[in-house]
Amino acid sequence: MTEPSLTEILLVDDEPGLREPLADYLVRQGFAVTQAASAAEARAQIAGRVFDLVLLDIMMPGEDGLSLCRHLAETRRLPVIFITARGESTDRIVGLEIGGDDYVVKPFDPRELVARIRSVLRRATRPLSAADDAVVYLFEGWRLDPLKRRLIDPEGVLVSISSAEFRLLVAFLDHPRQVLDRDRLLDMVQGREAHLFDRAVDNQISRLRRKIEPDSRNPQLIQTVWGGGYMLAAEVRKIAGEG
């Protein structure tokens, strides 16, 4: 019988006093861990192998964690959990906006981190409601293929979309013409208790509007419902995908 493969984690942190003991702890918890002391080292590791999740420090010399996360969101869509200092609340919000999946604040309990890792991995591997049947969404001339994560505009042009924007758009497409408040959107998109970060949802929606609205300053597709949240004001059809 083939042994199950271990979950491959890339741990990126420039502080060896944190990185090395944490790597040892995660290995004892059954993960395979590769260490990187900088974003440059992380990029080299990612280019040569496949990882299931990245633990990423925000503040590092040279390229910081936010820049690396943006690269991962655009190219690999790897789940990312940020490791942040207590005073970096703005960076945490930005990190969630650009595609991060969760964060832990230093100093943290390693057991909490393991719980968050497993939670993020469950969300990353859980099929989307439409993906089980290879469904493609059609709305207002747009086409979203969840299995391939491809967004095509009405002119047939492929539009780049981050992991966070993708999850947000799927949430709206699964609930067209329904008002979704921030708490519900956070639960669907981030899958965690992030009520303190309502602004992260607002900014993600602003980014998504710039992708799909003819005039993002006068949005017609994703409408703001004052006091209630947001609503996708569009008819959504689902057709069989190519598989």
PDB file of N, CA, C and O in Angstrom, residues 140-207:
ATOM      1  N   GLU A 140     -23.806  38.388 -17.477  1.00  0.00           N
ATOM      2  CA  GLU A 140     -23.608  39.671 -18.162  1.00  0.00           C
ATOM      3  C   GLU A 140     -22.485  39.613 -19.205  1.00  0.00           C
ATOM      4  O   GLU A 140     -21.695  40.544 -19.338  1.00  0.00           O
ATOM      5  N   GLY A 141     -22.416  38.506 -19.940  1.00  0.00           N
ATOM      6  CA  GLY A 141     -21.386  38.346 -20.967  1.00  0.00           C
ATOM      7  C   GLY A 141     -20.071  37.801 -20.449  1.00  0.00           C
ATOM      8  O   GLY A 141     -19.187  37.459 -21.238  1.00  0.00           O
ATOM      9  N   TRP A 142     -19.903  37.721 -19.129  1.00  0.00           N
ATOM     10  CA  TRP A 142     -18.686  37.192 -18.523  1.00  0.00           C
ATOM     11  C   TRP A 142     -18.789  35.677 -18.374  1.00  0.00           C
ATOM     12  O   TRP A 142     -19.873  35.111 -18.326  1.00  0.00           O
ATOM     13  N   ARG A 143     -17.642  35.046 -18.261  1.00  0.00           N
ATOM     14  CA  ARG A 143     -17.576  33.592 -18.108  1.00  0.00           C
ATOM     15  C   ARG A 143     -16.508  33.265 -17.059  1.00  0.00           C
ATOM     16  O   ARG A 143     -15.363  33.713 -17.175  1.00  0.00           O
ATOM     17  N   LEU A 144     -16.898  32.506 -16.030  1.00  0.00           N
ATOM     18  CA  LEU A 144     -15.953  32.070 -15.008  1.00  0.00           C
ATOM     19  C   LEU A 144     -15.964  30.555 -14.957  1.00  0.00           C
ATOM     20  O   LEU A 144     -16.994  29.921 -14.720  1.00  0.00           O
ATOM     21  N   ASP A 145     -14.781  29.975 -15.189  1.00  0.00           N
ATOM     22  CA  ASP A 145     -14.593  28.531 -15.094  1.00  0.00           C
ATOM     23  C   ASP A 145     -13.906  28.241 -13.763  1.00  0.00           C
ATOM     24  O   ASP A 145     -12.707  28.489 -13.611  1.00  0.00           O
ATOM     25  N   PRO A 146     -14.637  27.725 -12.754  1.00  0.00           N
ATOM     26  CA  PRO A 146     -14.030  27.526 -11.436  1.00  0.00           C
ATOM     27  C   PRO A 146     -12.925  26.481 -11.425  1.00  0.00           C
ATOM     28  O   PRO A 146     -11.951  26.619 -10.681  1.00  0.00           O
ATOM     29  N   LEU A 147     -13.069  25.415 -12.217  1.00  0.00           N
ATOM     30  CA  LEU A 147     -12.050  24.368 -12.213  1.00  0.00           C
ATOM     31  C   LEU A 147     -10.717  24.893 -12.735  1.00  0.00           C
ATOM     32  O   LEU A 147      -9.662  24.601 -12.189  1.00  0.00           O
ATOM     33  N   LYS A 148     -10.772  25.678 -13.793  1.00  0.00           N
ATOM     34  CA  LYS A 148      -9.551  26.243 -14.377  1.00  0.00           C
ATOM     35  C   LYS A 148      -9.200  27.608 -13.791  1.00  0.00           C
ATOM     36  O   LYS A 148      -8.122  28.139 -14.067  1.00  0.00           O
ATOM     37  N   ARG A 149     -10.127  28.165 -12.990  1.00  0.00           N
ATOM     38  CA  ARG A 149      -9.942  29.496 -12.406  1.00  0.00           C
ATOM     39  C   ARG A 149      -9.627  30.532 -13.486  1.00  0.00           C
ATOM     40  O   ARG A 149      -8.686  31.315 -13.371  1.00  0.00           O
ATOM     41  N   ARG A 150     -10.449  30.494 -14.531  1.00  0.00           N
ATOM     42  CA  ARG A 150     -10.272  31.413 -15.654  1.00  0.00           C
ATOM     43  C   ARG A 150     -11.493  32.326 -15.738  1.00  0.00           C
ATOM     44  O   ARG A 150     -12.634  31.860 -15.806  1.00  0.00           O
ATOM     45  N   LEU A 151     -11.236  33.639 -15.756  1.00  0.00           N
ATOM     46  CA  LEU A 151     -12.286  34.634 -15.914  1.00  0.00           C
ATOM     47  C   LEU A 151     -12.123  35.271 -17.287  1.00  0.00           C
ATOM     48  O   LEU A 151     -11.062  35.831 -17.597  1.00  0.00           O
ATOM     49  N   ILE A 152     -13.178  35.195 -18.100  1.00  0.00           N
ATOM     50  CA  ILE A 152     -13.144  35.709 -19.467  1.00  0.00           C
ATOM     51  C   ILE A 152     -14.152  36.843 -19.582  1.00  0.00           C
ATOM     52  O   ILE A 152     -15.317  36.693 -19.200  1.00  0.00           O
ATOM     53  N   ASP A 153     -13.710  37.996 -20.118  1.00  0.00           N
ATOM     54  CA  ASP A 153     -14.613  39.140 -20.231  1.00  0.00           C
ATOM     55  C   ASP A 153     -15.506  39.007 -21.464  1.00  0.00           C
ATOM     56  O   ASP A 153     -15.337  38.070 -22.269  1.00  0.00           O
ATOM     57  N   PRO A 154     -16.489  39.899 -21.643  1.00  0.00           N
ATOM     58  CA  PRO A 154     -17.410  39.778 -22.781  1.00  0.00           C
ATOM     59  C   PRO A 154     -16.733  39.837 -24.143  1.00  0.00           C
ATOM     60  O   PRO A 154     -17.327  39.415 -25.143  1.00  0.00           O
ATOM     61  N   GLU A 155     -15.507  40.366 -24.209  1.00  0.00           N
ATOM     62  CA  GLU A 155     -14.780  40.410 -25.479  1.00  0.00           C
ATOM     63  C   GLU A 155     -13.932  39.166 -25.696  1.00  0.00           C
ATOM     64  O   GLU A 155     -13.206  39.067 -26.688  1.00  0.00           O
ATOM     65  N   GLY A 156     -13.979  38.232 -24.773  1.00  0.00           N
ATOM     66  CA  GLY A 156     -13.198  37.005 -24.899  1.00  0.00           C
ATOM     67  C   GLY A 156     -11.785  37.110 -24.380  1.00  0.00           C
ATOM     68  O   GLY A 156     -10.962  36.233 -24.658  1.00  0.00           O
ATOM     69  N   VAL A 157     -11.487  38.154 -23.612  1.00  0.00           N
ATOM     70  CA  VAL A 157     -10.135  38.381 -23.088  1.00  0.00           C
ATOM     71  C   VAL A 157     -10.019  37.781 -21.686  1.00  0.00           C
ATOM     72  O   VAL A 157     -10.901  37.966 -20.839  1.00  0.00           O
ATOM     73  N   LEU A 158      -8.929  37.064 -21.444  1.00  0.00           N
ATOM     74  CA  LEU A 158      -8.663  36.494 -20.137  1.00  0.00           C
ATOM     75  C   LEU A 158      -8.300  37.615 -19.162  1.00  0.00           C
ATOM     76  O   LEU A 158      -7.419  38.428 -19.436  1.00  0.00           O
ATOM     77  N   VAL A 159      -8.972  37.659 -18.029  1.00  0.00           N
ATOM     78  CA  VAL A 159      -8.747  38.696 -17.016  1.00  0.00           C
ATOM     79  C   VAL A 159      -8.056  38.066 -15.813  1.00  0.00           C
ATOM     80  O   VAL A 159      -8.540  37.077 -15.251  1.00  0.00           O
ATOM     81  N   SER A 160      -6.926  38.635 -15.417  1.00  0.00           N
ATOM     82  CA  SER A 160      -6.210  38.145 -14.245  1.00  0.00           C
ATOM     83  C   SER A 160      -7.037  38.396 -12.998  1.00  0.00           C
ATOM     84  O   SER A 160      -7.609  39.481 -12.815  1.00  0.00           O
ATOM     85  N   ILE A 161      -7.097  37.408 -12.117  1.00  0.00           N
ATOM     86  CA  ILE A 161      -7.887  37.533 -10.902  1.00  0.00           C
ATOM     87  C   ILE A 161      -7.146  36.840  -9.772  1.00  0.00           C
ATOM     88  O   ILE A 161      -6.628  35.731  -9.949  1.00  0.00           O
ATOM     89  N   SER A 162      -7.054  37.504  -8.643  1.00  0.00           N
ATOM     90  CA  SER A 162      -6.340  36.926  -7.505  1.00  0.00           C
ATOM     91  C   SER A 162      -7.183  35.840  -6.849  1.00  0.00           C
ATOM     92  O   SER A 162      -8.385  35.705  -7.104  1.00  0.00           O
ATOM     93  N   SER A 163      -6.557  35.067  -5.976  1.00  0.00           N
ATOM     94  CA  SER A 163      -7.270  34.011  -5.270  1.00  0.00           C
ATOM     95  C   SER A 163      -8.410  34.570  -4.437  1.00  0.00           C
ATOM     96  O   SER A 163      -9.514  34.031  -4.419  1.00  0.00           O
ATOM     97  N   ALA A 164      -8.154  35.689  -3.739  1.00  0.00           N
ATOM     98  CA  ALA A 164      -9.199  36.292  -2.909  1.00  0.00           C
ATOM     99  C   ALA A 164     -10.347  36.822  -3.770  1.00  0.00           C
ATOM    100  O   ALA A 164     -11.525  36.659  -3.425  1.00  0.00           O
ATOM    101  N   GLU A 165     -10.027  37.470  -4.887  1.00  0.00           N
ATOM    102  CA  GLU A 165     -11.060  37.974  -5.789  1.00  0.00           C
ATOM    103  C   GLU A 165     -11.876  36.834  -6.378  1.00  0.00           C
ATOM    104  O   GLU A 165     -13.096  36.936  -6.523  1.00  0.00           O
ATOM    105  N   PHE A 166     -11.200  35.738  -6.696  1.00  0.00           N
ATOM    106  CA  PHE A 166     -11.881  34.566  -7.239  1.00  0.00           C
ATOM    107  C   PHE A 166     -12.897  34.019  -6.240  1.00  0.00           C
ATOM    108  O   PHE A 166     -14.053  33.757  -6.575  1.00  0.00           O
ATOM    109  N   ARG A 167     -12.476  33.844  -4.983  1.00  0.00           N
ATOM    110  CA  ARG A 167     -13.386  33.298  -3.974  1.00  0.00           C
ATOM    111  C   ARG A 167     -14.567  34.240  -3.740  1.00  0.00           C
ATOM    112  O   ARG A 167     -15.704  33.799  -3.541  1.00  0.00           O
ATOM    113  N   LEU A 168     -14.295  35.542  -3.756  1.00  0.00           N
ATOM    114  CA  LEU A 168     -15.360  36.516  -3.565  1.00  0.00           C
ATOM    115  C   LEU A 168     -16.362  36.457  -4.716  1.00  0.00           C
ATOM    116  O   LEU A 168     -17.584  36.467  -4.498  1.00  0.00           O
ATOM    117  N   LEU A 169     -15.871  36.379  -5.936  1.00  0.00           N
ATOM    118  CA  LEU A 169     -16.757  36.330  -7.096  1.00  0.00           C
ATOM    119  C   LEU A 169     -17.605  35.062  -7.078  1.00  0.00           C
ATOM    120  O   LEU A 169     -18.811  35.105  -7.361  1.00  0.00           O
ATOM    121  N   VAL A 170     -17.016  33.927  -6.731  1.00  0.00           N
ATOM    122  CA  VAL A 170     -17.786  32.682  -6.642  1.00  0.00           C
ATOM    123  C   VAL A 170     -18.886  32.802  -5.592  1.00  0.00           C
ATOM    124  O   VAL A 170     -20.017  32.331  -5.792  1.00  0.00           O
ATOM    125  N   ALA A 171     -18.588  33.442  -4.465  1.00  0.00           N
ATOM    126  CA  ALA A 171     -19.608  33.636  -3.427  1.00  0.00           C
ATOM    127  C   ALA A 171     -20.802  34.410  -3.984  1.00  0.00           C
ATOM    128  O   ALA A 171     -21.964  34.050  -3.741  1.00  0.00           O
ATOM    129  N   PHE A 172     -20.537  35.469  -4.748  1.00  0.00           N
ATOM    130  CA  PHE A 172     -21.629  36.239  -5.340  1.00  0.00           C
ATOM    131  C   PHE A 172     -22.372  35.421  -6.400  1.00  0.00           C
ATOM    132  O   PHE A 172     -23.604  35.451  -6.477  1.00  0.00           O
ATOM    133  N   LEU A 173     -21.641  34.693  -7.224  1.00  0.00           N
ATOM    134  CA  LEU A 173     -22.277  33.924  -8.296  1.00  0.00           C
ATOM    135  C   LEU A 173     -23.123  32.788  -7.757  1.00  0.00           C
ATOM    136  O   LEU A 173     -24.101  32.376  -8.386  1.00  0.00           O
ATOM    137  N   ASP A 174     -22.752  32.270  -6.596  1.00  0.00           N
ATOM    138  CA  ASP A 174     -23.568  31.225  -5.965  1.00  0.00           C
ATOM    139  C   ASP A 174     -24.810  31.795  -5.289  1.00  0.00           C
ATOM    140  O   ASP A 174     -25.720  31.042  -4.942  1.00  0.00           O
ATOM    141  N   HIS A 175     -24.845  33.115  -5.085  1.00  0.00           N
ATOM    142  CA  HIS A 175     -25.975  33.751  -4.401  1.00  0.00           C
ATOM    143  C   HIS A 175     -26.402  35.015  -5.148  1.00  0.00           C
ATOM    144  O   HIS A 175     -26.400  36.117  -4.585  1.00  0.00           O
ATOM    145  N   PRO A 176     -26.780  34.908  -6.427  1.00  0.00           N
ATOM    146  CA  PRO A 176     -27.148  36.106  -7.184  1.00  0.00           C
ATOM    147  C   PRO A 176     -28.424  36.741  -6.632  1.00  0.00           C
ATOM    148  O   PRO A 176     -29.330  36.047  -6.153  1.00  0.00           O
ATOM    149  N   ARG A 177     -28.445  38.072  -6.696  1.00  0.00           N
ATOM    150  CA  ARG A 177     -29.589  38.870  -6.252  1.00  0.00           C
ATOM    151  C   ARG A 177     -29.940  38.625  -4.782  1.00  0.00           C
ATOM    152  O   ARG A 177     -31.084  38.843  -4.364  1.00  0.00           O
ATOM    153  N   GLN A 178     -28.957  38.186  -3.999  1.00  0.00           N
ATOM    154  CA  GLN A 178     -29.129  38.049  -2.556  1.00  0.00           C
ATOM    155  C   GLN A 178     -28.188  39.027  -1.860  1.00  0.00           C
ATOM    156  O   GLN A 178     -27.037  39.172  -2.259  1.00  0.00           O
ATOM    157  N   VAL A 179     -28.683  39.671  -0.820  1.00  0.00           N
ATOM    158  CA  VAL A 179     -27.835  40.578  -0.061  1.00  0.00           C
ATOM    159  C   VAL A 179     -26.941  39.759   0.859  1.00  0.00           C
ATOM    160  O   VAL A 179     -27.425  38.943   1.647  1.00  0.00           O
ATOM    161  N   LEU A 180     -25.632  39.958   0.737  1.00  0.00           N
ATOM    162  CA  LEU A 180     -24.645  39.260   1.557  1.00  0.00           C
ATOM    163  C   LEU A 180     -23.956  40.301   2.434  1.00  0.00           C
ATOM    164  O   LEU A 180     -23.325  41.222   1.914  1.00  0.00           O
ATOM    165  N   ASP A 181     -24.076  40.147   3.745  1.00  0.00           N
ATOM    166  CA  ASP A 181     -23.420  41.117   4.612  1.00  0.00           C
ATOM    167  C   ASP A 181     -21.941  40.766   4.767  1.00  0.00           C
ATOM    168  O   ASP A 181     -21.476  39.717   4.317  1.00  0.00           O
ATOM    169  N   ARG A 182     -21.182  41.667   5.386  1.00  0.00           N
ATOM    170  CA  ARG A 182     -19.735  41.492   5.468  1.00  0.00           C
ATOM    171  C   ARG A 182     -19.346  40.237   6.239  1.00  0.00           C
ATOM    172  O   ARG A 182     -18.408  39.536   5.866  1.00  0.00           O
ATOM    173  N   ASP A 183     -20.055  39.962   7.336  1.00  0.00           N
ATOM    174  CA  ASP A 183     -19.723  38.784   8.132  1.00  0.00           C
ATOM    175  C   ASP A 183     -19.878  37.508   7.313  1.00  0.00           C
ATOM    176  O   ASP A 183     -19.053  36.602   7.383  1.00  0.00           O
ATOM    177  N   ARG A 184     -20.963  37.443   6.543  1.00  0.00           N
ATOM    178  CA  ARG A 184     -21.181  36.241   5.729  1.00  0.00           C
ATOM    179  C   ARG A 184     -20.140  36.133   4.624  1.00  0.00           C
ATOM    180  O   ARG A 184     -19.638  35.046   4.332  1.00  0.00           O
ATOM    181  N   LEU A 185     -19.812  37.261   4.012  1.00  0.00           N
ATOM    182  CA  LEU A 185     -18.789  37.231   2.969  1.00  0.00           C
ATOM    183  C   LEU A 185     -17.443  36.825   3.540  1.00  0.00           C
ATOM    184  O   LEU A 185     -16.709  36.032   2.939  1.00  0.00           O
ATOM    185  N   LEU A 186     -17.093  37.356   4.716  1.00  0.00           N
ATOM    186  CA  LEU A 186     -15.833  36.975   5.342  1.00  0.00           C
ATOM    187  C   LEU A 186     -15.793  35.492   5.628  1.00  0.00           C
ATOM    188  O   LEU A 186     -14.777  34.820   5.435  1.00  0.00           O
ATOM    189  N   ASP A 187     -16.913  34.947   6.092  1.00  0.00           N
ATOM    190  CA  ASP A 187     -16.962  33.522   6.391  1.00  0.00           C
ATOM    191  C   ASP A 187     -16.783  32.691   5.133  1.00  0.00           C
ATOM    192  O   ASP A 187     -16.074  31.681   5.126  1.00  0.00           O
ATOM    193  N   MET A 188     -17.406  33.130   4.028  1.00  0.00           N
ATOM    194  CA  MET A 188     -17.311  32.367   2.783  1.00  0.00           C
ATOM    195  C   MET A 188     -15.950  32.530   2.118  1.00  0.00           C
ATOM    196  O   MET A 188     -15.408  31.590   1.542  1.00  0.00           O
ATOM    197  N   VAL A 189     -15.391  33.747   2.195  1.00  0.00           N
ATOM    198  CA  VAL A 189     -14.151  34.034   1.474  1.00  0.00           C
ATOM    199  C   VAL A 189     -12.917  33.684   2.300  1.00  0.00           C
ATOM    200  O   VAL A 189     -11.972  33.073   1.810  1.00  0.00           O
ATOM    201  N   GLN A 190     -12.915  34.045   3.584  1.00  0.00           N
ATOM    202  CA  GLN A 190     -11.750  33.802   4.428  1.00  0.00           C
ATOM    203  C   GLN A 190     -11.920  32.580   5.312  1.00  0.00           C
ATOM    204  O   GLN A 190     -10.940  31.992   5.740  1.00  0.00           O
ATOM    205  N   GLY A 191     -13.173  32.225   5.625  1.00  0.00           N
ATOM    206  CA  GLY A 191     -13.410  31.056   6.440  1.00  0.00           C
ATOM    207  C   GLY A 191     -12.906  31.201   7.860  1.00  0.00           C
ATOM    208  O   GLY A 191     -12.456  30.250   8.472  1.00  0.00           O
ATOM    209  N   ARG A 192     -12.965  32.387   8.425  1.00  0.00           N
ATOM    210  CA  ARG A 192     -12.473  32.592   9.783  1.00  0.00           C
ATOM    211  C   ARG A 192     -13.205  33.754  10.418  1.00  0.00           C
ATOM    212  O   ARG A 192     -13.900  34.519   9.753  1.00  0.00           O
ATOM    213  N   GLU A 193     -13.085  33.868  11.749  1.00  0.00           N
ATOM    214  CA  GLU A 193     -13.753  34.943  12.463  1.00  0.00           C
ATOM    215  C   GLU A 193     -12.936  36.215  12.295  1.00  0.00           C
ATOM    216  O   GLU A 193     -12.038  36.491  13.076  1.00  0.00           O
ATOM    217  N   ALA A 194     -13.278  37.004  11.272  1.00  0.00           N
ATOM    218  CA  ALA A 194     -12.477  38.189  10.957  1.00  0.00           C
ATOM    219  C   ALA A 194     -13.339  39.438  10.984  1.00  0.00           C
ATOM    220  O   ALA A 194     -13.190  40.319  10.161  1.00  0.00           O
ATOM    221  N   HIS A 195     -14.275  39.522  11.963  1.00  0.00           N
ATOM    222  CA  HIS A 195     -15.211  40.631  11.964  1.00  0.00           C
ATOM    223  C   HIS A 195     -14.524  41.974  12.163  1.00  0.00           C
ATOM    224  O   HIS A 195     -15.080  43.012  11.842  1.00  0.00           O
ATOM    225  N   LEU A 196     -13.286  41.963  12.678  1.00  0.00           N
ATOM    226  CA  LEU A 196     -12.575  43.216  12.872  1.00  0.00           C
ATOM    227  C   LEU A 196     -12.021  43.760  11.559  1.00  0.00           C
ATOM    228  O   LEU A 196     -11.514  44.866  11.517  1.00  0.00           O
ATOM    229  N   PHE A 197     -12.143  42.977  10.487  1.00  0.00           N
ATOM    230  CA  PHE A 197     -11.515  43.360   9.232  1.00  0.00           C
ATOM    231  C   PHE A 197     -12.553  43.553   8.126  1.00  0.00           C
ATOM    232  O   PHE A 197     -12.364  43.142   6.998  1.00  0.00           O
ATOM    233  N   ASP A 198     -13.688  44.217   8.488  1.00  0.00           N
ATOM    234  CA  ASP A 198     -14.698  44.521   7.485  1.00  0.00           C
ATOM    235  C   ASP A 198     -14.103  45.263   6.303  1.00  0.00           C
ATOM    236  O   ASP A 198     -14.516  45.078   5.162  1.00  0.00           O
ATOM    237  N   ARG A 199     -13.120  46.129   6.582  1.00  0.00           N
ATOM    238  CA  ARG A 199     -12.521  46.924   5.514  1.00  0.00           C
ATOM    239  C   ARG A 199     -11.848  46.044   4.467  1.00  0.00           C
ATOM    240  O   ARG A 199     -11.753  46.404   3.306  1.00  0.00           O
ATOM    241  N   ALA A 200     -11.378  44.864   4.885  1.00  0.00           N
ATOM    242  CA  ALA A 200     -10.759  43.958   3.925  1.00  0.00           C
ATOM    243  C   ALA A 200     -11.768  43.529   2.874  1.00  0.00           C
ATOM    244  O   ALA A 200     -11.443  43.443   1.680  1.00  0.00           O
ATOM    245  N   VAL A 201     -13.004  43.261   3.265  1.00  0.00           N
ATOM    246  CA  VAL A 201     -14.048  42.909   2.310  1.00  0.00           C
ATOM    247  C   VAL A 201     -14.338  44.087   1.392  1.00  0.00           C
ATOM    248  O   VAL A 201     -14.440  43.940   0.172  1.00  0.00           O
ATOM    249  N   ASP A 202     -14.470  45.279   1.962  1.00  0.00           N
ATOM    250  CA  ASP A 202     -14.748  46.463   1.145  1.00  0.00           C
ATOM    251  C   ASP A 202     -13.674  46.671   0.083  1.00  0.00           C
ATOM    252  O   ASP A 202     -13.978  46.961  -1.080  1.00  0.00           O
ATOM    253  N   ASN A 203     -12.426  46.515   0.472  1.00  0.00           N
ATOM    254  CA  ASN A 203     -11.338  46.737  -0.487  1.00  0.00           C
ATOM    255  C   ASN A 203     -11.260  45.627  -1.522  1.00  0.00           C
ATOM    256  O   ASN A 203     -10.945  45.876  -2.689  1.00  0.00           O
ATOM    257  N   GLN A 204     -11.538  44.393  -1.127  1.00  0.00           N
ATOM    258  CA  GLN A 204     -11.566  43.307  -2.107  1.00  0.00           C
ATOM    259  C   GLN A 204     -12.674  43.536  -3.123  1.00  0.00           C
ATOM    260  O   GLN A 204     -12.494  43.285  -4.326  1.00  0.00           O
ATOM    261  N   ILE A 205     -13.829  43.993  -2.648  1.00  0.00           N
ATOM    262  CA  ILE A 205     -14.937  44.277  -3.567  1.00  0.00           C
ATOM    263  C   ILE A 205     -14.565  45.415  -4.507  1.00  0.00           C
ATOM    264  O   ILE A 205     -14.875  45.375  -5.704  1.00  0.00           O
ATOM    265  N   SER A 206     -13.881  46.436  -3.987  1.00  0.00           N
ATOM    266  CA  SER A 206     -13.429  47.524  -4.856  1.00  0.00           C
ATOM    267  C   SER A 206     -12.504  47.003  -5.948  1.00  0.00           C
ATOM    268  O   SER A 206     -12.617  47.399  -7.123  1.00  0.00           O
ATOM    269  N   ARG A 207     -11.604  46.112  -5.584  1.00  0.00           N
ATOM    270  CA  ARG A 207     -10.690  45.538  -6.580  1.00  0.00           C
ATOM    271  C   ARG A 207     -11.457  44.710  -7.611  1.00  0.00           C
ATOM    272  O   ARG A 207     -11.179  44.772  -8.814  1.00  0.00           O
TER     273      ARG A 207
END
